[in-house]
């Protein structure tokens, strides 16, 4: 396999988990590094940002951040291959599928749990997530689609999911409008990050990635055992497939070339298009596989269908 071609797909492979064989056909005669396309429609980018924030709750439970093994980014859709474990599918369905909270709140977003307006349908390749009447499509693959149906049926009996509504409910529409207006989860930051989520994974057996809004319109991005800082800076910064994030006033100076017992790394990123700061922390938990962690996965898989 020509080394030059491998180099042209290297950064994208590291960011998405795609194989060189799958990407080789996308290379052009210009011999430029293969980039990662952005979502064509703002509604698609908004859905991806909403899904990212919802599934950040999954925590550090496997080697795959958010349970995502591979990303296949296209302009009009995003394909996510999830870890083939029932508990991952349970968490995704629980975090994403919308239902009414029953709260009488002045904030429309508090009245809906999950991703407002999200619906799903089963297809030959997996489960497609979409928003009715919008150019949105996220395909979930890598697992038995019947698992999703079993989990959704269980959740529906507990929460009365809004999936049975073919269109938007007024409560969901109000929540969506409020979210878009507030820009609490800007798609310009978090849709591209979801499309590069594998860039936040370190080499260890457990990788959790989380994000939340901080004071002053900035954001926190946190990994439990992320990659070496130079790798992250390249893949999220000015690398050939990067986000173009600039390094702010604080960055890791250790270059991650030695262990950090009890210490983490921090980097301040600046997103030039919006001027928002993203404060990154790698906690460096250093968790390792054990018999106990294996038993915990078995128990979680059992509970997914209980």
Short mmCIF file of C-alpha atoms in Angstrom, two decimals:
data_model
loop_
_atom_site.label_atom_id
_atom_site.label_comp_id
_atom_site.label_asym_id
_atom_site.label_seq_id
_atom_site.Cartn_x
_atom_site.Cartn_y
_atom_site.Cartn_z
CA UNK A 1 0.00 0.00 0.00
CA UNK A 2 1.68 3.27 -1.09
CA UNK A 3 2.87 5.27 1.91
CA UNK A 4 1.97 8.55 0.20
CA UNK A 5 -1.68 7.54 -0.07
CA UNK A 6 -1.72 6.39 3.56
CA UNK A 7 -0.40 9.79 4.63
CA UNK A 8 -3.19 11.56 2.73
CA UNK A 9 -5.88 9.73 4.71
CA UNK A 10 -4.05 9.56 8.06
CA UNK A 11 -5.61 12.54 9.85
CA UNK A 12 -9.12 11.74 8.67
CA UNK A 13 -8.73 8.11 9.74
CA UNK A 14 -7.57 9.23 13.17
CA UNK A 15 -10.52 11.62 13.49
CA UNK A 16 -13.29 9.33 12.23
CA UNK A 17 -12.11 5.74 12.58
CA UNK A 18 -12.67 5.06 8.86
CA UNK A 19 -10.36 2.65 7.07
CA UNK A 20 -7.85 3.63 4.42
CA UNK A 21 -9.48 1.16 2.03
CA UNK A 22 -12.81 2.98 2.37
CA UNK A 23 -11.22 6.41 1.94
CA UNK A 24 -8.79 5.62 -0.87
CA UNK A 25 -11.48 5.99 -3.54
CA UNK A 26 -12.16 9.55 -2.33
CA UNK A 27 -8.60 10.71 -2.96
CA UNK A 28 -8.09 13.05 -5.89
CA UNK A 29 -5.25 13.46 -8.33
CA UNK A 30 -4.28 16.69 -6.54
CA UNK A 31 -2.60 14.60 -3.83
CA UNK A 32 -4.05 16.70 -1.03
CA UNK A 33 -4.91 15.33 2.43
CA UNK A 34 -8.46 14.05 2.55
CA UNK A 35 -10.68 16.52 4.38
CA UNK A 36 -13.84 15.96 6.43
CA UNK A 37 -16.97 17.51 4.88
CA UNK A 38 -19.20 19.79 6.91
CA UNK A 39 -22.96 19.33 7.06
CA UNK A 40 -24.59 20.95 4.04
CA UNK A 41 -27.76 22.16 5.77
CA UNK A 42 -27.96 24.13 9.04
CA UNK A 43 -30.72 21.80 10.24
CA UNK A 44 -28.41 18.81 9.82
CA UNK A 45 -25.65 20.57 11.76
CA UNK A 46 -28.12 21.48 14.52
CA UNK A 47 -29.28 17.88 14.84
CA UNK A 48 -25.70 16.67 15.07
CA UNK A 49 -24.92 19.20 17.81
CA UNK A 50 -28.05 18.20 19.74
CA UNK A 51 -27.18 14.51 19.47
CA UNK A 52 -23.62 15.18 20.58
CA UNK A 53 -24.69 17.03 23.73
CA UNK A 54 -27.35 14.47 24.60
CA UNK A 55 -24.98 11.50 24.32
CA UNK A 56 -22.12 13.13 26.23
CA UNK A 57 -23.94 11.82 29.31
CA UNK A 58 -22.70 8.31 28.47
CA UNK A 59 -19.41 8.85 30.29
CA UNK A 60 -16.28 6.69 30.18
CA UNK A 61 -17.61 3.17 29.71
CA UNK A 62 -15.59 1.83 26.77
CA UNK A 63 -12.64 2.61 24.52
CA UNK A 64 -14.98 4.55 22.24
CA UNK A 65 -16.08 8.11 23.12
CA UNK A 66 -19.90 8.29 23.27
CA UNK A 67 -19.85 4.62 22.24
CA UNK A 68 -18.95 5.65 18.67
CA UNK A 69 -16.57 3.25 16.93
CA UNK A 70 -16.55 4.96 13.55
CA UNK A 71 -17.92 8.06 11.84
CA UNK A 72 -18.69 8.35 8.15
CA UNK A 73 -19.27 12.06 7.43
CA UNK A 74 -21.10 13.12 4.29
CA UNK A 75 -22.58 16.50 3.40
CA UNK A 76 -26.19 15.32 3.59
CA UNK A 77 -25.97 12.70 6.33
CA UNK A 78 -23.82 11.33 9.10
CA UNK A 79 -23.33 7.60 9.67
CA UNK A 80 -22.28 6.52 13.17
CA UNK A 81 -21.19 2.96 13.88
CA UNK A 82 -21.88 2.30 17.54
CA UNK A 83 -20.26 -0.24 19.80
CA UNK A 84 -22.06 -3.59 19.44
CA UNK A 85 -23.22 -3.76 23.06
CA UNK A 86 -26.88 -3.62 24.20
CA UNK A 87 -26.17 -1.16 27.01
CA UNK A 88 -24.75 1.38 24.52
CA UNK A 89 -27.92 1.14 22.42
CA UNK A 90 -30.04 1.52 25.55
CA UNK A 91 -28.24 4.69 26.59
CA UNK A 92 -28.44 6.23 23.12
CA UNK A 93 -32.17 5.58 22.89
CA UNK A 94 -32.78 6.84 26.42
CA UNK A 95 -30.75 10.02 25.91
CA UNK A 96 -32.15 10.84 22.46
CA UNK A 97 -35.80 9.82 22.16
CA UNK A 98 -38.02 12.77 23.15
CA UNK A 99 -40.71 12.69 25.80
CA UNK A 100 -42.56 15.28 27.83
CA UNK A 101 -41.13 15.98 31.26
CA UNK A 102 -44.39 17.22 32.76
CA UNK A 103 -42.65 20.35 34.06
CA UNK A 104 -44.49 23.66 33.97
CA UNK A 105 -41.47 25.79 33.19
CA UNK A 106 -40.97 29.19 31.60
CA UNK A 107 -38.15 27.63 29.61
CA UNK A 108 -39.55 25.53 26.72
CA UNK A 109 -36.46 23.30 26.67
CA UNK A 110 -37.24 22.10 30.20
CA UNK A 111 -40.54 20.63 29.03
CA UNK A 112 -38.95 18.04 26.73
CA UNK A 113 -36.42 15.38 27.63
CA UNK A 114 -34.24 14.02 24.86
CA UNK A 115 -33.82 15.69 21.47
CA UNK A 116 -36.91 17.69 20.57
CA UNK A 117 -38.49 16.66 17.27
CA UNK A 118 -36.32 13.57 16.86
CA UNK A 119 -37.95 10.57 15.19
CA UNK A 120 -36.51 7.27 13.98
CA UNK A 121 -37.22 4.60 11.41
CA UNK A 122 -35.66 1.22 10.82
CA UNK A 123 -33.87 0.69 7.52
CA UNK A 124 -31.84 -2.14 6.04
CA UNK A 125 -28.56 -0.70 7.30
CA UNK A 126 -29.72 0.32 10.75
CA UNK A 127 -31.70 3.02 12.54
CA UNK A 128 -32.17 6.42 10.88
CA UNK A 129 -32.67 9.45 13.10
CA UNK A 130 -34.37 12.49 11.54
CA UNK A 131 -36.55 15.52 12.21
CA UNK A 132 -39.82 15.61 10.23
CA UNK A 133 -39.88 18.15 7.43
CA UNK A 134 -36.17 18.92 7.70
CA UNK A 135 -33.15 17.81 5.60
CA UNK A 136 -31.71 15.78 8.47
CA UNK A 137 -30.37 12.24 8.63
CA UNK A 138 -28.13 10.37 11.06
CA UNK A 139 -27.77 6.65 10.42
CA UNK A 140 -26.87 4.43 13.38
CA UNK A 141 -25.23 1.12 12.43
CA UNK A 142 -23.05 -1.62 13.89
CA UNK A 143 -25.67 -3.37 16.03
CA UNK A 144 -28.82 -5.44 15.69
CA UNK A 145 -31.62 -2.92 14.87
CA UNK A 146 -34.06 -5.10 16.85
CA UNK A 147 -32.20 -4.02 19.98
CA UNK A 148 -33.25 -0.42 19.35
CA UNK A 149 -36.88 -1.46 18.94
CA UNK A 150 -36.81 -3.49 22.17
CA UNK A 151 -35.31 -0.58 24.09
CA UNK A 152 -37.74 1.92 22.55
CA UNK A 153 -40.72 -0.28 23.45
CA UNK A 154 -39.47 -0.50 27.02
CA UNK A 155 -38.94 3.26 27.25
CA UNK A 156 -42.34 3.92 25.71
CA UNK A 157 -44.04 1.87 28.40
CA UNK A 158 -42.24 3.92 31.05
CA UNK A 159 -42.29 7.42 29.57
CA UNK A 160 -44.80 7.60 26.67
CA UNK A 161 -42.33 8.57 23.97
CA UNK A 162 -43.27 11.11 21.31
CA UNK A 163 -42.11 8.75 18.54
CA UNK A 164 -45.73 7.77 17.85
CA UNK A 165 -46.40 11.36 16.76
CA UNK A 166 -45.55 11.54 13.04
CA UNK A 167 -44.87 15.28 13.15
CA UNK A 168 -43.68 17.89 15.60
CA UNK A 169 -45.69 18.49 18.73
CA UNK A 170 -46.16 22.16 19.74
CA UNK A 171 -44.06 21.60 22.87
CA UNK A 172 -41.18 20.17 20.84
CA UNK A 173 -41.37 22.98 18.29
CA UNK A 174 -41.18 25.56 21.07
CA UNK A 175 -38.19 23.78 22.64
CA UNK A 176 -36.38 23.59 19.30
CA UNK A 177 -37.02 27.26 18.51
CA UNK A 178 -35.74 28.28 21.94
CA UNK A 179 -32.60 26.18 21.53
CA UNK A 180 -31.78 27.60 18.10
CA UNK A 181 -32.39 31.16 19.29
CA UNK A 182 -30.25 30.79 22.40
CA UNK A 183 -27.26 29.20 20.62
CA UNK A 184 -26.51 27.22 23.80
CA UNK A 185 -25.28 24.35 21.65
CA UNK A 186 -23.84 26.09 18.57
CA UNK A 187 -23.77 23.72 15.61
CA UNK A 188 -20.74 25.55 14.18
CA UNK A 189 -18.68 24.08 17.04
CA UNK A 190 -20.27 20.77 17.87
CA UNK A 191 -21.43 19.34 14.56
CA UNK A 192 -17.82 19.38 13.26
CA UNK A 193 -16.63 17.97 16.59
CA UNK A 194 -19.05 15.04 16.38
CA UNK A 195 -17.77 14.39 12.85
CA UNK A 196 -14.27 14.15 14.38
CA UNK A 197 -15.17 12.52 17.69
CA UNK A 198 -12.50 9.82 17.38
CA UNK A 199 -9.88 12.58 17.61
CA UNK A 200 -10.73 12.85 21.33
CA UNK A 201 -9.98 9.17 22.05
CA UNK A 202 -6.75 8.11 23.69
CA UNK A 203 -5.09 4.70 23.36
CA UNK A 204 -6.51 3.30 26.61
CA UNK A 205 -9.50 0.97 27.19
CA UNK A 206 -11.78 3.74 28.49
CA UNK A 207 -12.52 7.04 26.77
CA UNK A 208 -15.17 9.50 27.85
CA UNK A 209 -15.77 12.84 26.12
CA UNK A 210 -18.04 15.50 27.61
CA UNK A 211 -18.90 19.13 26.87
CA UNK A 212 -20.97 21.77 28.58
CA UNK A 213 -21.51 25.50 28.55
CA UNK A 214 -19.32 27.61 30.83
CA UNK A 215 -19.61 31.25 31.87
CA UNK A 216 -19.48 34.03 29.31
CA UNK A 217 -20.62 31.94 26.36
CA UNK A 218 -17.54 29.71 26.44
CA UNK A 219 -17.53 25.92 26.62
CA UNK A 220 -15.80 23.14 28.48
CA UNK A 221 -14.53 20.06 26.62
CA UNK A 222 -13.30 17.21 28.78
CA UNK A 223 -11.84 13.77 28.18
CA UNK A 224 -11.21 11.13 30.82
CA UNK A 225 -8.16 9.67 29.03
CA UNK A 226 -7.68 11.62 25.84
CA UNK A 227 -4.94 11.48 23.23
CA UNK A 228 -1.52 13.14 23.52
CA UNK A 229 -2.03 16.89 23.37
CA UNK A 230 0.02 17.41 20.16
CA UNK A 231 -2.29 14.96 18.39
CA UNK A 232 -5.43 16.72 19.63
CA UNK A 233 -4.06 20.15 18.69
CA UNK A 234 -3.31 18.90 15.19
CA UNK A 235 -6.68 17.23 14.65
CA UNK A 236 -8.81 20.05 16.10
CA UNK A 237 -6.53 22.93 15.14
CA UNK A 238 -4.88 23.84 11.86
CA UNK A 239 -4.13 20.32 10.67
CA UNK A 240 -5.24 19.36 7.14
CA UNK A 241 -8.56 17.96 8.41
CA UNK A 242 -8.84 20.12 11.53
CA UNK A 243 -11.48 22.47 12.84
CA UNK A 244 -9.24 25.50 12.59
CA UNK A 245 -9.39 26.11 16.33
CA UNK A 246 -6.59 28.40 17.52
CA UNK A 247 -4.52 27.86 20.63
CA UNK A 248 -5.46 30.35 23.34
CA UNK A 249 -3.40 31.74 26.21
CA UNK A 250 -3.03 28.40 27.97
CA UNK A 251 -1.79 25.17 26.44
CA UNK A 252 -0.19 21.96 27.58
CA UNK A 253 3.58 22.41 27.75
CA UNK A 254 4.52 18.83 28.63
CA UNK A 255 3.87 17.50 25.10
CA UNK A 256 2.58 14.36 26.83
CA UNK A 257 5.90 12.58 26.51
CA UNK A 258 5.86 11.18 30.05
CA UNK A 259 3.31 9.89 32.59
CA UNK A 260 1.27 12.35 34.64
CA UNK A 261 0.34 10.59 37.85
CA UNK A 262 -2.60 12.37 39.40
CA UNK A 263 -2.34 15.27 36.95
CA UNK A 264 -4.09 16.22 33.77
CA UNK A 265 -3.51 18.51 30.80
CA UNK A 266 -5.36 21.67 29.82
CA UNK A 267 -5.56 23.59 26.55
CA UNK A 268 -7.48 26.75 25.75
CA UNK A 269 -8.87 26.74 22.22
CA UNK A 270 -10.38 29.71 20.38
CA UNK A 271 -12.96 29.13 17.62
CA UNK A 272 -12.20 32.01 15.20
CA UNK A 273 -15.57 32.14 13.42
CA UNK A 274 -17.54 32.82 16.63
CA UNK A 275 -14.83 34.02 18.97
CA UNK A 276 -15.87 31.44 21.56
CA UNK A 277 -13.37 29.84 23.87
CA UNK A 278 -13.30 26.08 24.37
CA UNK A 279 -11.49 25.10 27.57
CA UNK A 280 -10.18 21.57 27.15
CA UNK A 281 -9.11 19.26 29.97
CA UNK A 282 -7.69 15.75 29.77
CA UNK A 283 -8.24 14.24 33.22
CA UNK A 284 -5.86 11.31 32.64
CA UNK A 285 -7.77 8.91 34.88
CA UNK A 286 -5.68 5.97 33.73
CA UNK A 287 -8.40 3.36 34.28
CA UNK A 288 -7.52 -0.15 33.16
CA UNK A 289 -9.51 -3.24 32.28
CA UNK A 290 -10.29 -5.65 35.09
CA UNK A 291 -12.57 -8.56 35.90
CA UNK A 292 -14.82 -6.09 37.67
CA UNK A 293 -15.20 -3.86 34.60
CA UNK A 294 -15.99 -6.93 32.50
CA UNK A 295 -18.69 -7.99 34.95
CA UNK A 296 -20.11 -4.46 34.95
CA UNK A 297 -20.57 -4.62 31.17
CA UNK A 298 -22.34 -7.97 31.48
CA UNK A 299 -24.67 -6.49 34.10
CA UNK A 300 -25.38 -3.39 32.01
CA UNK A 301 -26.20 -5.51 28.95
CA UNK A 302 -28.58 -7.61 31.03
CA UNK A 303 -30.35 -4.51 32.38
CA UNK A 304 -30.72 -3.03 28.87
CA UNK A 305 -33.45 -5.57 28.08
CA UNK A 306 -34.83 -6.06 31.59
#
